[in-house]
Coordinates of C-alpha atoms (C1' of nucleotides) in Angstrom, one line a residue:
Chain A
M1 CA 0.0 0.0 0.0
Q2 CA 1.1 3.6 -0.6
Q3 CA 1.3 6.3 2.1
Y4 CA -0.8 6.0 5.3
S5 CA -2.8 9.1 5.9
R6 CA -5.7 9.5 8.4
D7 CA -8.0 9.6 5.4
N8 CA -6.8 6.2 4.2
M9 CA -7.4 4.9 7.7
A10 CA -11.1 5.9 7.5
E11 CA -11.4 3.9 4.3
L12 CA -9.5 1.0 5.7
L13 CA -11.7 0.9 8.7
R14 CA -14.9 1.0 6.6
S15 CA -13.6 -1.7 4.3
H16 CA -13.3 -3.9 7.4
D17 CA -16.8 -3.1 8.6
I18 CA -15.7 -0.7 11.3
N19 CA -17.3 2.6 11.9
P20 CA -14.4 5.1 11.6
T21 CA -14.4 7.4 14.6
H22 CA -11.8 9.9 15.7
Q23 CA -10.2 7.6 18.2
R24 CA -10.3 4.6 16.0
I25 CA -8.6 6.5 13.2
E26 CA -5.9 7.7 15.5
I27 CA -5.2 4.2 16.8
A28 CA -5.2 2.7 13.4
Y29 CA -2.9 5.5 12.2
A30 CA -0.5 4.9 15.0
L31 CA -0.2 1.3 14.1
F32 CA -0.2 1.5 10.3
S33 CA 1.9 4.7 9.7
R34 CA 4.8 3.2 11.6
Q35 CA 4.8 -0.4 10.5
Q36 CA 5.6 -1.7 14.0
H37 CA 4.6 -4.0 16.8
L38 CA 3.2 -1.9 19.5
S39 CA 1.8 -2.7 22.9
A40 CA -1.5 -1.2 24.2
D41 CA 0.3 1.2 26.5
Q42 CA 2.7 2.3 23.8
I43 CA -0.3 3.0 21.5
M44 CA -2.0 4.9 24.3
A45 CA 1.1 7.0 24.8
I46 CA 1.3 7.8 21.1
V47 CA -2.3 8.7 20.7
N48 CA -2.3 10.9 23.8
D49 CA 1.1 12.4 23.0
R50 CA 0.1 16.1 23.5
H51 CA -3.3 16.4 25.0
S52 CA -4.9 13.3 26.5
E53 CA -8.0 12.5 24.5
T54 CA -8.4 8.8 24.4
S55 CA -9.1 6.7 27.4
K56 CA -7.6 3.4 28.3
A57 CA -10.9 1.6 27.9
T58 CA -11.2 2.9 24.3
V59 CA -7.7 1.8 23.4
Y60 CA -8.5 -1.7 24.6
N61 CA -11.9 -1.8 23.1
T62 CA -10.6 -0.6 19.8
L63 CA -7.7 -3.0 19.6
N64 CA -10.0 -5.9 20.4
L65 CA -12.4 -4.7 17.8
F66 CA -9.6 -4.5 15.2
L67 CA -8.5 -8.0 16.2
E68 CA -12.0 -9.3 15.8
K69 CA -12.4 -7.7 12.4
K70 CA -9.0 -9.1 11.4
L71 CA -7.6 -5.7 10.7
I72 CA -4.6 -6.4 12.9
R73 CA -3.1 -9.4 14.6
E74 CA -1.8 -10.1 18.1
V75 CA 1.6 -11.4 18.8
I76 CA 2.1 -13.3 22.1
V77 CA 5.8 -13.6 23.0
D78 CA 6.2 -11.6 26.1
P79 CA 4.5 -12.8 29.3
N80 CA 3.9 -9.2 30.3
K81 CA 2.1 -7.7 27.4
V82 CA 0.5 -8.4 24.0
F83 CA 1.9 -6.8 20.9
Y84 CA -0.4 -5.7 18.1
D85 CA 0.8 -6.2 14.6
P86 CA -0.6 -4.2 11.6
N87 CA 0.8 -6.9 9.3
T88 CA -1.9 -9.6 8.9
Q89 CA 0.0 -11.4 6.1
L90 CA 1.3 -14.8 7.1
H91 CA 4.7 -14.2 8.7
H92 CA 6.8 -15.2 11.7
H93 CA 9.0 -13.4 14.2
F94 CA 12.4 -12.9 15.7
Y95 CA 12.0 -12.0 19.3
N96 CA 15.0 -10.5 21.0
V97 CA 14.5 -11.6 24.6
T98 CA 17.0 -9.1 25.9
S99 CA 15.7 -5.9 24.3
G100 CA 12.1 -7.0 23.8
E101 CA 12.5 -6.1 20.1
L102 CA 10.3 -8.0 17.7
T103 CA 11.1 -8.3 14.0
D104 CA 9.1 -9.8 11.1
I105 CA 10.2 -12.9 9.2
D106 CA 8.6 -13.1 5.8
A107 CA 6.7 -16.5 5.6
E108 CA 7.6 -16.6 1.9
G109 CA 10.0 -19.5 1.5
V110 CA 9.6 -20.8 5.0
T111 CA 8.3 -24.3 5.2
I112 CA 7.6 -26.6 8.1
C113 CA 7.7 -30.4 7.4
G114 CA 6.8 -33.3 9.6
L115 CA 4.1 -31.8 11.8
P116 CA 1.8 -34.5 13.0
Q117 CA -1.8 -34.8 12.0
L118 CA -4.1 -32.5 13.8
P119 CA -6.2 -34.0 16.6
E120 CA -9.7 -35.0 15.5
G121 CA -12.4 -32.4 15.2
V122 CA -10.1 -29.5 15.2
I123 CA -9.0 -26.9 12.7
T124 CA -5.9 -24.7 12.5
E125 CA -6.2 -21.1 13.4
G126 CA -2.6 -20.3 12.6
V127 CA 0.9 -21.4 12.9
D128 CA 3.4 -19.2 14.6
I129 CA 7.2 -19.6 14.5
I130 CA 9.0 -17.6 17.1
V131 CA 12.8 -17.5 17.0
R132 CA 14.0 -16.3 20.3
I133 CA 17.3 -14.6 20.0
R134 CA 19.7 -12.7 22.3
P135 CA 23.0 -10.8 21.9
G136 CA 25.9 -13.2 21.7
A137 CA 28.6 -14.7 19.5
T138 CA 28.2 -16.4 16.1
A139 CA 25.4 -18.8 15.5
Q140 CA 23.2 -20.4 12.8
A141 CA 19.5 -20.6 13.3
Q142 CA 19.4 -23.9 11.6
E143 CA 21.3 -25.8 14.3
Q144 CA 18.3 -25.9 16.6
L145 CA 16.2 -27.8 14.2
A146 CA 16.8 -31.5 14.3
Chain B
M1 CA 13.2 -41.5 33.4
Q2 CA 11.5 -43.9 35.8
Q3 CA 8.9 -43.0 38.5
Y4 CA 8.9 -39.6 40.0
S5 CA 9.1 -39.6 43.8
R6 CA 9.9 -36.8 46.1
D7 CA 13.3 -38.4 46.7
N8 CA 14.1 -38.2 43.0
M9 CA 13.1 -34.6 43.1
A10 CA 15.8 -33.8 45.7
E11 CA 18.4 -35.4 43.5
L12 CA 17.1 -33.7 40.4
L13 CA 17.2 -30.4 42.1
R14 CA 20.7 -30.9 43.4
S15 CA 21.9 -32.0 39.9
H16 CA 20.7 -28.7 38.7
D17 CA 22.5 -26.8 41.4
I18 CA 19.4 -26.0 43.4
N19 CA 19.2 -26.4 47.1
P20 CA 16.3 -28.8 47.7
T21 CA 13.9 -27.4 50.2
H22 CA 10.5 -28.7 51.2
Q23 CA 8.7 -26.2 49.0
R24 CA 10.9 -26.6 46.0
I25 CA 10.5 -30.4 46.2
E26 CA 6.8 -30.1 46.3
I27 CA 6.7 -27.7 43.4
A28 CA 9.0 -29.9 41.3
Y29 CA 7.0 -32.9 42.2
A30 CA 3.8 -31.2 41.1
L31 CA 5.3 -30.5 37.7
F32 CA 7.2 -33.7 37.1
S33 CA 4.9 -36.3 38.5
R34 CA 2.1 -35.3 36.2
Q35 CA 3.9 -34.5 33.0
Q36 CA 1.7 -31.4 32.3
H37 CA 1.8 -27.8 31.5
L38 CA 0.7 -25.9 34.6
S39 CA 0.3 -22.3 35.4
A40 CA 1.6 -20.7 38.6
D41 CA -1.8 -20.6 40.2
Q42 CA -2.5 -24.2 39.3
I43 CA 0.8 -25.2 40.9
M44 CA 0.0 -23.2 44.0
A45 CA -3.4 -24.9 44.2
I46 CA -1.9 -28.4 43.9
V47 CA 0.9 -27.7 46.4
N48 CA -1.5 -26.2 49.0
D49 CA -4.2 -28.7 48.3
R50 CA -5.0 -29.6 51.9
H51 CA -3.3 -27.2 54.3
S52 CA -1.9 -24.1 52.9
E53 CA 1.9 -24.2 53.4
T54 CA 3.5 -22.4 50.5
S55 CA 3.2 -18.8 49.8
K56 CA 2.6 -17.1 46.4
A57 CA 6.0 -15.4 46.6
T58 CA 7.7 -18.8 47.0
V59 CA 5.9 -20.3 44.1
Y60 CA 7.0 -17.6 41.8
N61 CA 10.5 -17.4 43.2
T62 CA 10.9 -21.1 42.8
L63 CA 9.5 -21.3 39.3
N64 CA 11.8 -18.5 38.2
L65 CA 14.7 -20.2 39.9
F66 CA 13.8 -23.5 38.0
L67 CA 13.7 -21.5 34.8
E68 CA 17.0 -19.9 35.4
K69 CA 18.6 -23.3 36.2
K70 CA 16.9 -24.7 33.1
L71 CA 15.1 -27.4 35.0
I72 CA 11.8 -26.4 33.4
R73 CA 10.8 -24.2 30.5
E74 CA 8.1 -21.6 30.0
V75 CA 5.5 -21.6 27.3
I76 CA 4.0 -18.3 26.3
V77 CA 0.8 -18.8 24.3
D78 CA -1.9 -17.2 26.4
P79 CA -1.8 -13.5 27.1
N80 CA -3.1 -14.1 30.7
K81 CA -0.7 -16.6 32.1
V82 CA 2.5 -18.4 31.6
F83 CA 2.6 -22.2 31.5
Y84 CA 5.5 -24.1 33.0
D85 CA 6.7 -27.2 31.2
P86 CA 8.7 -29.9 32.9
N87 CA 9.8 -31.1 29.4
T88 CA 12.9 -29.3 28.4
Q89 CA 13.5 -31.5 25.4
L90 CA 13.2 -29.6 22.1
H91 CA 9.5 -29.8 21.2
H92 CA 6.6 -27.7 20.0
H93 CA 3.0 -27.2 20.9
F94 CA -0.6 -27.4 19.8
Y95 CA -2.6 -24.7 21.6
N96 CA -6.3 -25.1 21.7
V97 CA -7.4 -21.4 21.8
T98 CA -10.9 -22.4 22.9
S99 CA -10.2 -24.7 25.7
G100 CA -6.7 -23.4 26.6
E101 CA -5.4 -26.9 26.4
L102 CA -1.7 -27.2 25.5
T103 CA -0.3 -30.4 23.9
D104 CA 3.2 -31.4 23.0
I105 CA 4.5 -31.9 19.5
D106 CA 7.6 -34.0 19.4
A107 CA 10.3 -32.1 17.5
E108 CA 11.6 -35.4 16.2
G109 CA 11.0 -35.3 12.5
V110 CA 9.8 -31.6 12.4
T111 CA 12.0 -29.4 10.2
I112 CA 11.8 -25.8 9.3
C113 CA 13.4 -24.7 6.0
G114 CA 14.0 -21.3 4.6
L115 CA 14.4 -19.3 7.8
P116 CA 16.5 -16.2 7.0
Q117 CA 20.0 -15.6 8.4
L118 CA 20.0 -14.4 12.0
P119 CA 20.7 -10.7 12.4
E120 CA 24.3 -9.9 13.3
G121 CA 25.7 -10.3 16.8
V122 CA 22.9 -12.5 17.9
I123 CA 22.4 -16.1 18.9
T124 CA 19.4 -18.3 19.0
E125 CA 17.8 -19.1 22.3
G126 CA 15.2 -21.4 20.9
V127 CA 12.7 -21.9 18.1
D128 CA 9.1 -22.3 19.1
I129 CA 6.3 -23.5 16.8
I130 CA 2.8 -22.9 18.1
V131 CA 0.0 -24.4 16.1
R132 CA -3.2 -22.6 17.3
I133 CA -6.2 -24.8 16.9
R134 CA -9.9 -24.7 17.7
P135 CA -12.8 -27.0 17.4
G136 CA -14.2 -27.2 13.9
A137 CA -14.7 -29.1 10.7
T138 CA -12.0 -31.0 8.8
A139 CA -8.6 -29.4 8.1
Q140 CA -5.0 -30.2 7.3
A141 CA -2.2 -28.5 9.2
Q142 CA -0.1 -28.3 6.1
E143 CA -2.3 -25.9 4.3
Q144 CA -1.2 -23.0 6.3
L145 CA 2.4 -23.3 5.3
A146 CA 3.1 -21.9 1.9
Chain C
dA1 C1' -31.8 23.4 12.5
dC2 C1' -33.7 20.0 16.2
dT3 C1' -34.6 15.8 18.4
dC4 C1' -34.3 11.1 19.1
dT5 C1' -31.7 7.0 19.2
dG6 C1' -28.2 3.8 19.2
dA7 C1' -23.3 3.6 19.1
dA8 C1' -19.1 5.1 21.1
dT9 C1' -16.4 7.0 24.7
dT10 C1' -15.2 8.0 29.4
dA11 C1' -13.5 7.8 34.4
dG12 C1' -12.8 5.1 37.7
dA13 C1' -13.5 0.8 40.1
dC14 C1' -12.2 -3.7 39.7
dA15 C1' -9.7 -8.3 38.8
dG16 C1' -5.8 -11.3 38.2
dA17 C1' -0.8 -12.2 37.5
dG18 C1' 3.3 -11.3 39.2
dT19 C1' 6.9 -8.6 42.0
dC20 C1' 8.9 -6.5 46.1
dC21 C1' 10.0 -5.9 50.8
dA22 C1' 11.1 -6.4 55.6
dG23 C1' 10.7 -9.5 59.0
dA24 C1' 10.4 -14.4 60.6
dT25 C1' 12.0 -19.1 59.9
dT26 C1' 14.9 -22.7 58.4
dT27 C1' 19.2 -24.7 57.1
dT28 C1' 24.0 -25.2 57.2
dG29 C1' 28.8 -25.1 58.6
dG30 C1' 31.7 -24.9 62.3
Chain D
dC1 C1' 24.5 -25.9 69.8
dC2 C1' 25.2 -21.2 67.6
dA3 C1' 25.7 -17.7 64.2
dA4 C1' 25.5 -16.6 59.4
dA5 C1' 23.4 -17.4 55.2
dA6 C1' 19.6 -18.9 52.7
dT7 C1' 14.9 -19.3 52.3
dC8 C1' 10.1 -18.4 53.1
dT9 C1' 6.2 -15.4 54.4
dG10 C1' 2.2 -12.1 54.3
dG11 C1' 0.9 -8.2 52.5
dA12 C1' 1.4 -4.2 49.9
dC13 C1' 2.1 -2.9 45.5
dT14 C1' 2.4 -2.6 40.2
dC15 C1' 0.8 -3.6 35.8
dT16 C1' -2.2 -5.2 32.2
dG17 C1' -6.6 -5.6 31.0
dT18 C1' -11.9 -5.7 31.9
dC19 C1' -16.3 -3.9 33.5
dT20 C1' -19.9 -0.6 34.4
dA21 C1' -22.8 3.2 34.6
dA22 C1' -23.0 7.6 33.1
dT23 C1' -22.0 10.9 29.4
dT24 C1' -21.2 12.3 24.7
dC25 C1' -21.5 11.9 19.9
dA26 C1' -23.2 11.2 15.1
dG27 C1' -26.5 10.9 12.0
dA28 C1' -31.3 9.8 10.2
dG29 C1' -35.7 11.7 10.0
dT30 C1' -38.7 15.6 10.6

DNA sequence: ACTCTGAATTAGACAGAGTCCAGATTTTGG
DNA sequence: CCAAAATCTGGACTCTGTCTAATTCAGAGT
């Protein structure tokens, strides 16, 4: 997609069946303009940068609404907080356990072989690969995978 | 390993450089005797089943100590709580998002291909695959993986 | 423009997981 | 058996996230 403006956001929201309100546009803009993984409190800080205008409840309501409408995705890697990811394409993550930094891994070209059959009566919601990394000497990711 | 008794636990702890105290043995026993994924509050409930003897602080201290000494492993799949896993062998998980149930996937035979090179100056801590599932009609796990 | 109505937002109370602290208790080495 | 070190404890606290009841907003119809 091109540039992200607040106007695009309104369209984006509408196209996902979400009523575009001021607060929702601001929150969507915070996530989509910087293509980053943000936590709820980071989003609240961004949105209320100068004059506080959006309440905690609205931030959470809105993020959960976005999730439900599949506008964004949640990434669960840190026990303390959820990250919200504006990228809903299939992709995976590097998670730097020291810094808390989260980086995308394009799913293009990544394959998993040898997963067992799913249990009966159950469907896949998604498959996440999380490569936990930390600062240190040389290494190859491949080593870990028998 | 054979049967899990409280006596084995003491040895196990010592072998991991952990001073075996009553509370630590009980907590280790709770995890290892049933080979299950338990949350901190489940562990506390088990350990304090009859007469409350172990405080919340001790449960958390102990679990964090076990983690640090690599006696157990944590599984982060649910935003609300951490699961502690007595199985430190390399393996992955099915996570039933509806029931909260967590099931092991043996890593034997599972391969990931096409992961990009690690960023510079960084080493792998571990690679987790989480297959999120929920009740529903037929499905193949493989479909998700381009 | 005005009103009515349902949707959205708000502040603040609340809940649950996990941490911290200072004092009490247990364990250990001598 | 004693002192020092390690561990455990209750309770206060923090943080993320949810709930609720009251208020505000937006827009459709007149």
